[in-house]
Amino acid sequence: FKANPIARNNAYAMVEYKKGIYRVVLEDLSEKRKILLKAGVLNNQDELNPNYPMMAWDPKGSRLLVIYSAEGKIKMFIYDAVARYKTFKQNLEGFQSIQDAKFMLDQNTLILSAVKNGQSDLFVYKVKENTVQQITNDTYDDLDASFVAFPNKTGILFSSNRPAANAPKSDTSIASRNNFNIYMVDNW
């Protein structure tokens, strides 16, 4: 369930799952409900991957990002709630899974927490250009990233189990059992 971030807008998006078929539904109390995505295979088992589909609204509440898995690939589209059509239908190549996705400052940039090469890292994804920039690259878990803007500084806040901000980045370091803490990256 994802509510529109604009308080006076009564739209929300949700995932319905029934017998192997999932639907991403956009509900707007002033309009008829719209099914944005219907996928899956009819069966009586539990949901195969509870992480997908994943949704995120842009800060203006006019676009809805939907990330889902189909045909063994991770796919995405952005639904323009104002113009009422899907844009930027793309495959997200190179990732084993996406754990979290949010819009950054504009409607073209996403911050992803994703698994690549068996480790969870942060990535900035440019939608129009279909390009990925890796922000972190280490064995520590990097989760729940959000773009933040302070008066004299902007950056990405994220939760990580790294022991310190300057923890070793080698791929031979042992996976951490530390508690999660909040860190900020501002030099990407």
PDB file of C-alpha atoms in Angstrom:
ATOM      1  CA  PHE A   1       0.000   0.000   0.000  1.00  0.00           C
ATOM      2  CA  LYS A   2       1.368   3.423  -0.957  1.00  0.00           C
ATOM      3  CA  ALA A   3      -0.627   6.576  -0.281  1.00  0.00           C
ATOM      4  CA  ASN A   4      -0.098   9.638  -2.443  1.00  0.00           C
ATOM      5  CA  PRO A   5       2.311  12.002  -0.591  1.00  0.00           C
ATOM      6  CA  ILE A   6       0.099  15.015  -1.298  1.00  0.00           C
ATOM      7  CA  ALA A   7      -2.297  15.173   1.653  1.00  0.00           C
ATOM      8  CA  ARG A   8      -5.228  16.689  -0.250  1.00  0.00           C
ATOM      9  CA  ASN A   9      -4.979  14.028  -2.959  1.00  0.00           C
ATOM     10  CA  ASN A  10      -6.975  10.968  -1.977  1.00  0.00           C
ATOM     11  CA  ALA A  11      -5.285   8.545  -4.395  1.00  0.00           C
ATOM     12  CA  TYR A  12      -3.395   5.470  -3.296  1.00  0.00           C
ATOM     13  CA  ALA A  13      -1.847   2.409  -4.902  1.00  0.00           C
ATOM     14  CA  MET A  14      -2.026  -1.112  -3.555  1.00  0.00           C
ATOM     15  CA  VAL A  15      -1.146  -4.674  -4.465  1.00  0.00           C
ATOM     16  CA  GLU A  16      -3.861  -7.314  -4.484  1.00  0.00           C
ATOM     17  CA  TYR A  17      -2.792 -10.959  -4.456  1.00  0.00           C
ATOM     18  CA  LYS A  18      -5.182 -13.824  -5.026  1.00  0.00           C
ATOM     19  CA  LYS A  19      -4.354 -17.400  -6.052  1.00  0.00           C
ATOM     20  CA  GLY A  20      -1.044 -16.585  -7.723  1.00  0.00           C
ATOM     21  CA  ILE A  21      -2.272 -13.504  -9.607  1.00  0.00           C
ATOM     22  CA  TYR A  22      -1.234 -10.077  -8.374  1.00  0.00           C
ATOM     23  CA  ARG A  23      -2.595  -6.718  -9.423  1.00  0.00           C
ATOM     24  CA  VAL A  24      -1.297  -3.217  -8.873  1.00  0.00           C
ATOM     25  CA  VAL A  25      -4.397  -1.094  -8.429  1.00  0.00           C
ATOM     26  CA  LEU A  26      -4.612   2.693  -8.362  1.00  0.00           C
ATOM     27  CA  GLU A  27      -7.567   3.905  -6.323  1.00  0.00           C
ATOM     28  CA  ASP A  28      -8.731   7.483  -6.542  1.00  0.00           C
ATOM     29  CA  LEU A  29     -11.926   8.139  -4.648  1.00  0.00           C
ATOM     30  CA  SER A  30     -13.037  10.647  -7.279  1.00  0.00           C
ATOM     31  CA  GLU A  31     -12.453   8.204 -10.169  1.00  0.00           C
ATOM     32  CA  LYS A  32     -12.924   4.566 -11.036  1.00  0.00           C
ATOM     33  CA  ARG A  33     -10.162   2.195  -9.840  1.00  0.00           C
ATOM     34  CA  LYS A  34      -7.518   1.430 -12.444  1.00  0.00           C
ATOM     35  CA  ILE A  35      -5.520  -1.798 -12.713  1.00  0.00           C
ATOM     36  CA  LEU A  36      -1.972  -0.803 -13.677  1.00  0.00           C
ATOM     37  CA  LEU A  37      -0.466  -4.298 -13.725  1.00  0.00           C
ATOM     38  CA  LYS A  38      -1.869  -7.811 -13.700  1.00  0.00           C
ATOM     39  CA  ALA A  39       0.633 -10.671 -13.665  1.00  0.00           C
ATOM     40  CA  GLY A  40       1.421 -14.029 -12.153  1.00  0.00           C
ATOM     41  CA  VAL A  41       0.352 -17.616 -12.655  1.00  0.00           C
ATOM     42  CA  LEU A  42      -2.901 -18.974 -11.290  1.00  0.00           C
ATOM     43  CA  ASN A  43      -2.197 -21.391  -8.400  1.00  0.00           C
ATOM     44  CA  ASN A  44      -3.250 -22.049  -4.836  1.00  0.00           C
ATOM     45  CA  GLN A  45       0.173 -21.526  -3.261  1.00  0.00           C
ATOM     46  CA  ASP A  46       1.437 -18.597  -1.263  1.00  0.00           C
ATOM     47  CA  GLU A  47       2.957 -15.616  -2.953  1.00  0.00           C
ATOM     48  CA  LEU A  48       6.298 -16.548  -4.558  1.00  0.00           C
ATOM     49  CA  ASN A  49       8.124 -13.267  -3.963  1.00  0.00           C
ATOM     50  CA  PRO A  50       6.578 -10.977  -1.352  1.00  0.00           C
ATOM     51  CA  ASN A  51       8.991  -8.150  -2.287  1.00  0.00           C
ATOM     52  CA  TYR A  52       7.404  -7.521  -5.693  1.00  0.00           C
ATOM     53  CA  PRO A  53       5.635  -5.549  -6.940  1.00  0.00           C
ATOM     54  CA  MET A  54       7.173  -2.556  -5.202  1.00  0.00           C
ATOM     55  CA  MET A  55       5.800   0.974  -5.533  1.00  0.00           C
ATOM     56  CA  ALA A  56       6.935   4.554  -4.857  1.00  0.00           C
ATOM     57  CA  TRP A  57       5.349   7.949  -5.503  1.00  0.00           C
ATOM     58  CA  ASP A  58       7.390  10.912  -6.699  1.00  0.00           C
ATOM     59  CA  PRO A  59       7.513  13.889  -4.267  1.00  0.00           C
ATOM     60  CA  LYS A  60       4.823  15.789  -6.220  1.00  0.00           C
ATOM     61  CA  GLY A  61       2.444  12.824  -6.159  1.00  0.00           C
ATOM     62  CA  SER A  62       1.999  12.853  -9.928  1.00  0.00           C
ATOM     63  CA  ARG A  63       3.960   9.712 -10.864  1.00  0.00           C
ATOM     64  CA  LEU A  64       3.946   6.199  -9.457  1.00  0.00           C
ATOM     65  CA  LEU A  65       6.942   3.899  -9.883  1.00  0.00           C
ATOM     66  CA  VAL A  66       6.144   0.182 -10.069  1.00  0.00           C
ATOM     67  CA  ILE A  67       8.920  -2.436  -9.961  1.00  0.00           C
ATOM     68  CA  TYR A  68       7.949  -6.054 -10.524  1.00  0.00           C
ATOM     69  CA  SER A  69       9.351  -9.406 -11.598  1.00  0.00           C
ATOM     70  CA  ALA A  70       8.177 -11.092 -14.802  1.00  0.00           C
ATOM     71  CA  GLU A  71       9.725 -13.739 -17.037  1.00  0.00           C
ATOM     72  CA  GLY A  72      12.736 -13.986 -14.733  1.00  0.00           C
ATOM     73  CA  LYS A  73      13.578 -10.289 -15.162  1.00  0.00           C
ATOM     74  CA  ILE A  74      13.151  -7.258 -12.952  1.00  0.00           C
ATOM     75  CA  LYS A  75      11.006  -4.722 -14.785  1.00  0.00           C
ATOM     76  CA  MET A  76       9.676  -1.277 -14.034  1.00  0.00           C
ATOM     77  CA  PHE A  77       7.329   1.352 -15.343  1.00  0.00           C
ATOM     78  CA  ILE A  78       6.237   4.789 -14.224  1.00  0.00           C
ATOM     79  CA  TYR A  79       2.558   5.629 -14.302  1.00  0.00           C
ATOM     80  CA  ASP A  80       1.760   9.297 -14.895  1.00  0.00           C
ATOM     81  CA  ALA A  81      -1.299   9.878 -12.683  1.00  0.00           C
ATOM     82  CA  VAL A  82      -2.068  13.240 -14.297  1.00  0.00           C
ATOM     83  CA  ALA A  83      -1.925  12.157 -17.960  1.00  0.00           C
ATOM     84  CA  ARG A  84      -3.107   8.624 -17.026  1.00  0.00           C
ATOM     85  CA  TYR A  85      -0.642   6.500 -18.985  1.00  0.00           C
ATOM     86  CA  LYS A  86       2.443   4.349 -18.395  1.00  0.00           C
ATOM     87  CA  THR A  87       5.837   5.737 -19.323  1.00  0.00           C
ATOM     88  CA  PHE A  88       9.393   4.426 -19.222  1.00  0.00           C
ATOM     89  CA  LYS A  89       8.707   0.696 -19.396  1.00  0.00           C
ATOM     90  CA  GLN A  90      12.196  -0.738 -18.816  1.00  0.00           C
ATOM     91  CA  ASN A  91      14.116  -3.785 -17.634  1.00  0.00           C
ATOM     92  CA  LEU A  92      16.409  -3.187 -14.661  1.00  0.00           C
ATOM     93  CA  GLU A  93      19.472  -5.095 -15.850  1.00  0.00           C
ATOM     94  CA  GLY A  94      22.346  -6.274 -13.685  1.00  0.00           C
ATOM     95  CA  PHE A  95      20.473  -6.636 -10.388  1.00  0.00           C
ATOM     96  CA  GLN A  96      19.592  -9.866  -8.609  1.00  0.00           C
ATOM     97  CA  SER A  97      16.845  -8.100  -6.670  1.00  0.00           C
ATOM     98  CA  ILE A  98      15.635  -4.633  -5.748  1.00  0.00           C
ATOM     99  CA  GLN A  99      15.019  -4.167  -2.024  1.00  0.00           C
ATOM    100  CA  ASP A 100      13.835  -0.562  -1.995  1.00  0.00           C
ATOM    101  CA  ALA A 101      13.277   2.254  -4.473  1.00  0.00           C
ATOM    102  CA  LYS A 102      12.452   5.928  -4.046  1.00  0.00           C
ATOM    103  CA  PHE A 103      12.395   9.005  -6.210  1.00  0.00           C
ATOM    104  CA  MET A 104      15.096  11.545  -5.516  1.00  0.00           C
ATOM    105  CA  LEU A 105      14.732  15.295  -6.093  1.00  0.00           C
ATOM    106  CA  ASP A 106      13.347  15.059  -9.618  1.00  0.00           C
ATOM    107  CA  GLN A 107      11.095  12.684 -11.547  1.00  0.00           C
ATOM    108  CA  ASN A 108      14.031  11.271 -13.531  1.00  0.00           C
ATOM    109  CA  THR A 109      16.230  10.005 -10.696  1.00  0.00           C
ATOM    110  CA  LEU A 110      15.677   6.988  -8.454  1.00  0.00           C
ATOM    111  CA  ILE A 111      17.666   5.805  -5.465  1.00  0.00           C
ATOM    112  CA  LEU A 112      17.759   2.013  -5.297  1.00  0.00           C
ATOM    113  CA  SER A 113      18.821  -0.376  -2.590  1.00  0.00           C
ATOM    114  CA  ALA A 114      19.579  -3.454  -4.656  1.00  0.00           C
ATOM    115  CA  VAL A 115      21.471  -6.726  -4.620  1.00  0.00           C
ATOM    116  CA  LYS A 116      24.208  -6.990  -7.229  1.00  0.00           C
ATOM    117  CA  ASN A 117      26.885  -9.707  -7.200  1.00  0.00           C
ATOM    118  CA  GLY A 118      25.428 -11.068  -3.964  1.00  0.00           C
ATOM    119  CA  GLN A 119      25.754  -7.887  -1.920  1.00  0.00           C
ATOM    120  CA  SER A 120      23.325  -5.129  -1.039  1.00  0.00           C
ATOM    121  CA  ASP A 121      24.438  -1.681  -2.199  1.00  0.00           C
ATOM    122  CA  LEU A 122      23.009   1.725  -3.115  1.00  0.00           C
ATOM    123  CA  PHE A 123      22.539   2.899  -6.694  1.00  0.00           C
ATOM    124  CA  VAL A 124      21.317   6.047  -8.424  1.00  0.00           C
ATOM    125  CA  TYR A 125      19.258   5.221 -11.509  1.00  0.00           C
ATOM    126  CA  LYS A 126      18.506   7.805 -14.216  1.00  0.00           C
ATOM    127  CA  VAL A 127      15.199   6.790 -15.788  1.00  0.00           C
ATOM    128  CA  LYS A 128      15.334   8.702 -19.110  1.00  0.00           C
ATOM    129  CA  GLU A 129      18.957   7.782 -19.762  1.00  0.00           C
ATOM    130  CA  ASN A 130      18.545   4.209 -18.445  1.00  0.00           C
ATOM    131  CA  THR A 131      21.883   4.495 -16.583  1.00  0.00           C
ATOM    132  CA  VAL A 132      23.013   3.247 -13.176  1.00  0.00           C
ATOM    133  CA  GLN A 133      25.630   4.754 -10.875  1.00  0.00           C
ATOM    134  CA  GLN A 134      26.800   2.638  -7.953  1.00  0.00           C
ATOM    135  CA  ILE A 135      27.081   4.644  -4.716  1.00  0.00           C
ATOM    136  CA  THR A 136      28.309   2.017  -2.251  1.00  0.00           C
ATOM    137  CA  ASN A 137      30.312  -1.108  -3.048  1.00  0.00           C
ATOM    138  CA  ASP A 138      31.089  -3.225  -0.002  1.00  0.00           C
ATOM    139  CA  THR A 139      29.979  -6.342   1.852  1.00  0.00           C
ATOM    140  CA  TYR A 140      27.819  -4.433   4.341  1.00  0.00           C
ATOM    141  CA  ASP A 141      24.042  -4.276   3.987  1.00  0.00           C
ATOM    142  CA  ASP A 142      22.834  -0.879   2.750  1.00  0.00           C
ATOM    143  CA  LEU A 143      19.075  -0.467   3.074  1.00  0.00           C
ATOM    144  CA  ASP A 144      16.215   2.062   3.128  1.00  0.00           C
ATOM    145  CA  ALA A 145      17.936   4.904   1.290  1.00  0.00           C
ATOM    146  CA  SER A 146      16.309   8.345   1.090  1.00  0.00           C
ATOM    147  CA  PHE A 147      17.373  11.590  -0.522  1.00  0.00           C
ATOM    148  CA  VAL A 148      17.653  14.491   1.940  1.00  0.00           C
ATOM    149  CA  ALA A 149      18.298  18.204   1.519  1.00  0.00           C
ATOM    150  CA  PHE A 150      19.547  20.416   4.345  1.00  0.00           C
ATOM    151  CA  PRO A 151      20.226  24.167   4.011  1.00  0.00           C
ATOM    152  CA  ASN A 152      23.886  23.707   3.012  1.00  0.00           C
ATOM    153  CA  LYS A 153      24.078  20.035   2.144  1.00  0.00           C
ATOM    154  CA  THR A 154      22.289  17.319   0.177  1.00  0.00           C
ATOM    155  CA  GLY A 155      22.857  13.603   0.315  1.00  0.00           C
ATOM    156  CA  ILE A 156      21.506  10.106   0.684  1.00  0.00           C
ATOM    157  CA  LEU A 157      20.632   8.784   4.128  1.00  0.00           C
ATOM    158  CA  PHE A 158      20.654   5.006   4.526  1.00  0.00           C
ATOM    159  CA  SER A 159      20.696   2.286   7.128  1.00  0.00           C
ATOM    160  CA  SER A 160      23.722  -0.014   7.244  1.00  0.00           C
ATOM    161  CA  ASN A 161      25.348  -2.606   9.472  1.00  0.00           C
ATOM    162  CA  ARG A 162      28.856  -1.298   8.780  1.00  0.00           C
ATOM    163  CA  PRO A 163      30.907  -0.795  11.962  1.00  0.00           C
ATOM    164  CA  ALA A 164      31.832   2.813  11.097  1.00  0.00           C
ATOM    165  CA  ALA A 165      31.471   5.320   8.275  1.00  0.00           C
ATOM    166  CA  ASN A 166      35.055   4.619   7.136  1.00  0.00           C
ATOM    167  CA  ALA A 167      34.796   0.822   7.350  1.00  0.00           C
ATOM    168  CA  PRO A 168      37.069  -1.223   5.031  1.00  0.00           C
ATOM    169  CA  LYS A 169      35.593  -1.726   1.570  1.00  0.00           C
ATOM    170  CA  SER A 170      37.472  -4.818   0.466  1.00  0.00           C
ATOM    171  CA  ASP A 171      35.476  -7.772  -0.774  1.00  0.00           C
ATOM    172  CA  THR A 172      37.359 -10.025   1.646  1.00  0.00           C
ATOM    173  CA  SER A 173      36.000  -8.366   4.792  1.00  0.00           C
ATOM    174  CA  ILE A 174      33.758 -10.587   6.860  1.00  0.00           C
ATOM    175  CA  ALA A 175      30.053  -9.843   6.776  1.00  0.00           C
ATOM    176  CA  SER A 176      29.082  -7.671   9.707  1.00  0.00           C
ATOM    177  CA  ARG A 177      26.984  -8.719  12.676  1.00  0.00           C
ATOM    178  CA  ASN A 178      26.774  -5.127  13.891  1.00  0.00           C
ATOM    179  CA  ASN A 179      23.501  -3.389  14.578  1.00  0.00           C
ATOM    180  CA  PHE A 180      22.177  -1.112  11.887  1.00  0.00           C
ATOM    181  CA  ASN A 181      22.937   2.603  12.096  1.00  0.00           C
ATOM    182  CA  ILE A 182      22.157   5.633   9.916  1.00  0.00           C
ATOM    183  CA  TYR A 183      24.802   6.996   7.526  1.00  0.00           C
ATOM    184  CA  MET A 184      24.905   9.739   4.915  1.00  0.00           C
ATOM    185  CA  VAL A 185      26.639   9.804   1.532  1.00  0.00           C
ATOM    186  CA  ASP A 186      27.103  13.261   0.049  1.00  0.00           C
ATOM    187  CA  ASN A 187      29.958  12.826  -2.423  1.00  0.00           C
ATOM    188  CA  TRP A 188      28.579  10.742  -5.242  1.00  0.00           C
TER     189      TRP A 188
END
